[in-house]
XYZ file of C-alpha atoms in Angstrom:
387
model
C 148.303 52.226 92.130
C 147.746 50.104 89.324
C 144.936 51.807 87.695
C 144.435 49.121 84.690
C 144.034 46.539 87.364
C 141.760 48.377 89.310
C 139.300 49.370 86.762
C 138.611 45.457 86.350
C 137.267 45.609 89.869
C 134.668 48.043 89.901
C 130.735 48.510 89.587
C 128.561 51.014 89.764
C 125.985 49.528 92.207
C 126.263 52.550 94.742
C 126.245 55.526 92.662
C 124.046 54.917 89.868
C 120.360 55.935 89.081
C 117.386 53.526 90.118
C 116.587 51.024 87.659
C 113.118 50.314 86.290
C 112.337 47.468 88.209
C 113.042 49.609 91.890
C 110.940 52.014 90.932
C 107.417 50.790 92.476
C 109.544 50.560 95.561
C 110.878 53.832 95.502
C 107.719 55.421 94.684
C 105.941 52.963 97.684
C 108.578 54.720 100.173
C 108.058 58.459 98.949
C 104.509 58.669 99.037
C 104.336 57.684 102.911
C 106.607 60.067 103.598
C 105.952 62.413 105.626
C 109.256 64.208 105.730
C 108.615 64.902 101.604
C 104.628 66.215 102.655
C 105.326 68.164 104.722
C 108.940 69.697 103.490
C 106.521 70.457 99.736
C 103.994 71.739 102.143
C 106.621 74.158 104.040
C 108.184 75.363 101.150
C 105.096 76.530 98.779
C 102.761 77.556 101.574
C 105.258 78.565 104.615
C 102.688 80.607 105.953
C 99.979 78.141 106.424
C 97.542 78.177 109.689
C 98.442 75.147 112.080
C 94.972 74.053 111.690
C 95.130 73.629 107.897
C 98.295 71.587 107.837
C 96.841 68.537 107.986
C 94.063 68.698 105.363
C 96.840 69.884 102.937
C 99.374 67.593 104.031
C 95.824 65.275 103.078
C 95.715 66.560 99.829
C 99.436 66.634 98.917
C 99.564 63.003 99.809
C 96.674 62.241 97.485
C 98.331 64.116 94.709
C 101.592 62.387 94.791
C 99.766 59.029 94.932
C 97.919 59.817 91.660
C 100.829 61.035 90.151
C 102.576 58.436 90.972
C 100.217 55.855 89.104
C 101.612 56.555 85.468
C 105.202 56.216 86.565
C 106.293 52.815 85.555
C 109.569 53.583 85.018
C 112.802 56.057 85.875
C 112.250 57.930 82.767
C 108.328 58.153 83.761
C 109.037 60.162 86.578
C 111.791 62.580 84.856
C 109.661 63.087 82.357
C 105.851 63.382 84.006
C 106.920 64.355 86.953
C 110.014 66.351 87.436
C 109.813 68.101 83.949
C 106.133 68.177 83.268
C 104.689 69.068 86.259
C 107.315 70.001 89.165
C 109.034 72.469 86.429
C 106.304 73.249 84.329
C 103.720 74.225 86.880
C 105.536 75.371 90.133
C 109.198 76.688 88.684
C 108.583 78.040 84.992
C 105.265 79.531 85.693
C 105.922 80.774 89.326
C 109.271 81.911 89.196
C 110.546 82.633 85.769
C 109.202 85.544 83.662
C 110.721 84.013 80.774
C 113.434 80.862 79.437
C 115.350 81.076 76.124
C 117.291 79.223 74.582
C 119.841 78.698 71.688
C 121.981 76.510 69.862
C 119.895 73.299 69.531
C 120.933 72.730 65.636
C 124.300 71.276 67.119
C 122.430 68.933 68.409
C 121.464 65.235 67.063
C 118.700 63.939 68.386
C 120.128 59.857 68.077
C 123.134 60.942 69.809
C 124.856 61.081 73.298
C 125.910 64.213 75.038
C 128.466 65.330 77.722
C 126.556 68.551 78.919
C 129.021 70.561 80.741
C 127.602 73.683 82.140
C 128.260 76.326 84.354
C 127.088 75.963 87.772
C 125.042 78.244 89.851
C 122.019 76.969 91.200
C 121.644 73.446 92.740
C 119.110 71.703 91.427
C 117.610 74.122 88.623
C 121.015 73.988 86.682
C 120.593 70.511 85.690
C 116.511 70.574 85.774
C 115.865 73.482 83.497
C 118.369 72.038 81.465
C 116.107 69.211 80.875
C 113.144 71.502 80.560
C 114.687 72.934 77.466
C 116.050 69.777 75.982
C 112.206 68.197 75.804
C 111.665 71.991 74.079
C 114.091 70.428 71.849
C 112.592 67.088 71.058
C 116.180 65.617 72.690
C 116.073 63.079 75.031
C 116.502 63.846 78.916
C 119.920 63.217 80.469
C 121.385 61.710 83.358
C 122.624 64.445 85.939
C 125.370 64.058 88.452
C 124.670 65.291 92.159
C 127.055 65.155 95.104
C 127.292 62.954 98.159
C 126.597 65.915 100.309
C 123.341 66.205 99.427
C 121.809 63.149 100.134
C 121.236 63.709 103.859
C 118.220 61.419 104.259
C 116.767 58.477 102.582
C 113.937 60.674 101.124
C 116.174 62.983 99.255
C 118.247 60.453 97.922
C 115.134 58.470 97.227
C 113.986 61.701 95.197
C 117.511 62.372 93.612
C 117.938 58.685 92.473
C 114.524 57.774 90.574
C 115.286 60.923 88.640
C 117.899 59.797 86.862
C 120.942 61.083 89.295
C 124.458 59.164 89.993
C 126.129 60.002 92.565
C 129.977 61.888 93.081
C 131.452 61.191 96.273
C 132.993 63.930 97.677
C 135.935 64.752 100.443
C 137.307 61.013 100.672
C 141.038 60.310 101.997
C 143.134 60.408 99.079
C 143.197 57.117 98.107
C 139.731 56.495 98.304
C 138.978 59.526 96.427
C 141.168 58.257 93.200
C 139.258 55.091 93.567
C 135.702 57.095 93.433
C 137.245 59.530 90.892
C 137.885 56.370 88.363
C 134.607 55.078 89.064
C 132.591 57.882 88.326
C 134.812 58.243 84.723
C 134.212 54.715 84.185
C 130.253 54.892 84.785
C 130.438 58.403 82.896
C 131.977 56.509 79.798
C 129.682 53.929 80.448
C 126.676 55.534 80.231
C 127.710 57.717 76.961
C 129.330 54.651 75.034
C 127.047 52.004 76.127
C 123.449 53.000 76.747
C 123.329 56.131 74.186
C 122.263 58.569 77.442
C 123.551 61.621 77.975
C 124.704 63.720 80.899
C 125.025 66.262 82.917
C 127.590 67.405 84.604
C 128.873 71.126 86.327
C 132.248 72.711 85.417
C 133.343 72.580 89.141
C 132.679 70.889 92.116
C 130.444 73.590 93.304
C 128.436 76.353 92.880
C 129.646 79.850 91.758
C 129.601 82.139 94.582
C 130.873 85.167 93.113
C 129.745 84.892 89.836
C 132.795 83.894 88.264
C 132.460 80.778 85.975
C 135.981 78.894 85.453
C 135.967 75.140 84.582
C 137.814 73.092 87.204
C 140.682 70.778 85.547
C 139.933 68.701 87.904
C 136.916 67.555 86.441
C 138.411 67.572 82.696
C 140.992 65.159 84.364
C 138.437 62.995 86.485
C 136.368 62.257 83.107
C 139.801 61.538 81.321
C 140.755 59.136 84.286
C 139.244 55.977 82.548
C 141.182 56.392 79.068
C 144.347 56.848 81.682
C 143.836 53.328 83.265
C 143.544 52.054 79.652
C 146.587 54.124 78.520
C 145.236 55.801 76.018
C 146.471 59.053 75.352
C 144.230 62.425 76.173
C 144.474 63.892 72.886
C 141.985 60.309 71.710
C 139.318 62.027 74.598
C 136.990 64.461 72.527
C 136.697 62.118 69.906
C 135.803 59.471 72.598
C 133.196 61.706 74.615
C 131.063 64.598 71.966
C 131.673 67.375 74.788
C 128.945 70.703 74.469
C 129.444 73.318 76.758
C 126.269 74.920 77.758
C 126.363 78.885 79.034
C 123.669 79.165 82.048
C 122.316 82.969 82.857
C 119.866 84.229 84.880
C 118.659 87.655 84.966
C 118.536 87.319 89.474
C 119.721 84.147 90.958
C 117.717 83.263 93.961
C 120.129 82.504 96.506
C 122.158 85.702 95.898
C 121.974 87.212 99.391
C 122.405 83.717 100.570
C 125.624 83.013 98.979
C 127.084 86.863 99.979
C 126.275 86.297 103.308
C 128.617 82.984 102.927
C 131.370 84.841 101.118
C 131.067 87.714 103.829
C 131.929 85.242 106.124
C 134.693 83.754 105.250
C 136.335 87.091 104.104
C 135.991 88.744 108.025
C 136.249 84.935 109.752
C 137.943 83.006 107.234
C 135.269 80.003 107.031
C 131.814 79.477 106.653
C 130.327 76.508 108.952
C 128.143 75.206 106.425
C 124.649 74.185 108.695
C 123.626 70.569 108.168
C 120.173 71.485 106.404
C 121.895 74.132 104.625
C 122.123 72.618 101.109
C 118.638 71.871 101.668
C 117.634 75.678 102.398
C 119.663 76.344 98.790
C 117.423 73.898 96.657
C 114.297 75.542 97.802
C 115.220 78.846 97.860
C 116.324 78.459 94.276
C 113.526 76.380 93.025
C 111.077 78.901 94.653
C 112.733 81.940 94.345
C 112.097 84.946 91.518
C 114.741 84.038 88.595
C 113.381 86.869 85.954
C 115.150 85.732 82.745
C 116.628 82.369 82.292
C 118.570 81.525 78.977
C 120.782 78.064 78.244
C 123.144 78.369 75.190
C 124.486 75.773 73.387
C 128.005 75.613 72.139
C 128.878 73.615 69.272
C 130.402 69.734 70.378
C 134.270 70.582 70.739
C 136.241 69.166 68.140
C 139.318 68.613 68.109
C 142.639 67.738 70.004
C 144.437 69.082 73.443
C 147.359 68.089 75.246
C 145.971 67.921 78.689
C 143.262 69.002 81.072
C 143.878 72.355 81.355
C 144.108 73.267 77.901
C 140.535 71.336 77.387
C 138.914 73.135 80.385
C 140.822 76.635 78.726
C 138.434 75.561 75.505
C 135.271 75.041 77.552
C 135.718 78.405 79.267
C 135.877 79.712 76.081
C 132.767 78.629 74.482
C 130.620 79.145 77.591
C 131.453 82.984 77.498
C 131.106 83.590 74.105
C 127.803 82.113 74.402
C 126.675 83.442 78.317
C 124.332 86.266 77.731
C 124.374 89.158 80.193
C 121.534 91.099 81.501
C 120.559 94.699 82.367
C 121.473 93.125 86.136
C 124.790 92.392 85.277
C 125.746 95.288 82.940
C 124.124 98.024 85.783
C 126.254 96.290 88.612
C 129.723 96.682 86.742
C 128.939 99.962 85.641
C 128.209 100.367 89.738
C 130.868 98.674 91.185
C 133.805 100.534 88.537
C 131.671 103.991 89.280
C 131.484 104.489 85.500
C 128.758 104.445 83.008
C 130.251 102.220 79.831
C 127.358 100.066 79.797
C 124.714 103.109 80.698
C 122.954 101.961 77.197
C 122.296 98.830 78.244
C 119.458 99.473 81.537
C 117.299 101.832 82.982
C 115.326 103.358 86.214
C 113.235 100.237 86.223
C 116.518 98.147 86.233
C 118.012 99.802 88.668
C 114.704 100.083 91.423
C 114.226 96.066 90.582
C 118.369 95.471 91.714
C 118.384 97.807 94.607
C 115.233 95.715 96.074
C 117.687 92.922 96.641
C 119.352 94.493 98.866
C 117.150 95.771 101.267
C 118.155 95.994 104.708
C 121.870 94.485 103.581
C 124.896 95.929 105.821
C 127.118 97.446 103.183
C 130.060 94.997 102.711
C 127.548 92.346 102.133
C 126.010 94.548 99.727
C 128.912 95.366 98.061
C 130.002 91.633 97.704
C 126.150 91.467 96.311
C 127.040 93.861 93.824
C 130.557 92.349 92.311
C 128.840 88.977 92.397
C 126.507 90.652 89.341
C 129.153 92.557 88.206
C 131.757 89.301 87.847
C 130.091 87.906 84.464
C 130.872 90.642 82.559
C 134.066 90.795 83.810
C 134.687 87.719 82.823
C 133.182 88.211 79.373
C 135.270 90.834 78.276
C 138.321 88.488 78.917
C 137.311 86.416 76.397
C 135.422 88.222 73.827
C 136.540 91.552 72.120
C 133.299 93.246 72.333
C 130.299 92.460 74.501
């Protein structure tokens, strides 16, 4: 396949963010919505009397509309609605007992970022990133989010206005190399040419187990563009200012959820994902208890490499010497290995707060519970001398 040749023929038309002048649509179509009402309405106030739904869904639905008002543009509703309200009010203040964060003197303020993070929680990953970037005086970025999770027009209503492209996912081969130099091309695009940053995860997925490795795959995807244009990969970090970004949180809110999924496909070999099951992920980790949440900065790499794998070896390296571990993580190692090398570093408290996560767990889902809070440090100390 003639990569040059093909480059020529694409746009960007399905997989970019709204544009300014689709937003009164966009915002038209959400706030009749009844699917977003009542899914809000579900998810902050599950246990609501059948007789009250309707005089909240009432209320939501004049809320949203008078929200709604000021937005007059894409960067409106990132801004005064995602960051300033949905995160401020409802996430930060509900479910976070405290965000730090570090590193933001690498950072120009009249310059474009590649954000590469590790990824553990759906839609808070790239949000809270965000949050701390306007803590920063930086301007908000675009965020990539996958095909799989647009299953109605509603949500992809939602994830478009807010700044989102879109990554197509499981395509025939072909197709996939086609959607692969697309998104590199619009990636590029949106650096070089508009001055916007972006986010975008290490992998292609969550971490399940708690162990944060940066796919090549998605080194080689973003390098895909300067390939069609034969230009060699050592030109691609001067091309692209690349910052890793470490992402900890003291309890992740879909932990039980994701060792129930690793449980499975250890005894059956798969996990049937459920259609709505995505879904069920973003709200349980917007809504659920986070504790501490810190984002670390690296320094933009600098720099040349050889190939993909040597340039995701580099990212690894700067998002572990940056990750900071918790009491959680050091008391599950010291668990898990039966010893007590990290006994310094939690106490009673710790250890009551942990052991409520488990609750009611059989044991090999606790114990997969357990690693997945152990992994980090694991990881840690395979990269730095001392933690």
């Amino acid at each position: 396949m003639d990569l040059e040749k093909l480059l020529d023929t694409i746009d960007f038309e399905d997989i970019r963010p709204y544009r300014d002048d689709e937003v009164e649509e966009v915002l038209s179509r959400l706030g009749k919505s009844e699917w977003l009402v009542s899914g809000i309405r579900t998810a902050f106030l599950p246990h609501l009397p059948k007789f009250a739904k309707p005089l909240v869904d009432f209320a939501l639905r004049s809320y949203m509309r008078r929200k709604f008002r000021s937005v007059k543009s894409v960067f409106d509703f990132q801004r005064k609605v995602s960051v300033d309200t949905f995160l401020t009010k409802f996430v930060v203040k509900k479910s976070i007992s405290g965000i730090s964060y570090s590193g933001g003197e690498f950072l120009d303020k009249k310059l474009s970022y590649l954000f590469i993070t590790n990824h553990r929680d759906i839609v808070l990953d790239p949000a809270l990133l965000n949050y701390v970037l306007t803590r920063y005086g930086m301007p908000l970025t675009q965020i990539a989010f996958g095909d799989n999770l647009m299953i109605n027009q509603t949500v992809a209503d939602v994830i478009r206005i807010n700044r989102s492209f879109i990554v197509k996912r499981n395509l025939p081969i072909r197709e996939q190399l086609v959607a692969s130099l697309q998104l590199s091309a619009y990636i590029r695009h949106v650096l070089q040419d508009t001055d916007e940053s972006i986010w975008i995860a290490q992998g292609p997925g969550r971490s399940k187990d708690g162990k944060d490795h940066t796919n090549a795959a998605v080194v080689k995807m973003l390098q895909l563009v300067d390939r069609a244009r034969k230009i060699p990969f050592e030109e691609f970090t001067r091309s692209c200012r690349i910052v890793p970004v470490a992402i900890s949180y003291e309890y992740d809110p879909c932990d039980r959820m994701k060792a129930w999924e690793l449980y499975h496909k250890k005894v059956r070999g798969e996990h049937k994902k459920g259609k709505y099951e995505d879904l069920v992920s973003m709200m349980a980790g917007m809504k659920g208890f986070k504790g501490r949440v810190h984002y670390a900065f690296s320094k933009p790499i600098e720099g040349t490499f050889k190939n993909d794998r040597e340039l995701a070896e580099e990212i690894d390296r700067k998002i572990q010497s940056s990750y900071r571990l918790w009491a959680t993580n050091y008391l599950a190692y010291d668990m898990v290995k039966g010893s007590t090398l990290f006994s310094d570093r939690y106490d009673d408290h710790d250890r009551e707060q942990l052991m409520k996560r488990f609750k009611h767990l059989p044991d090999e889902v606790r114990e997969i519970l357990l690693e997945t809070y152990a992994n980090p440090v694991v990881t840690k100390m395979s990269y730095v001398e001392s933690i």
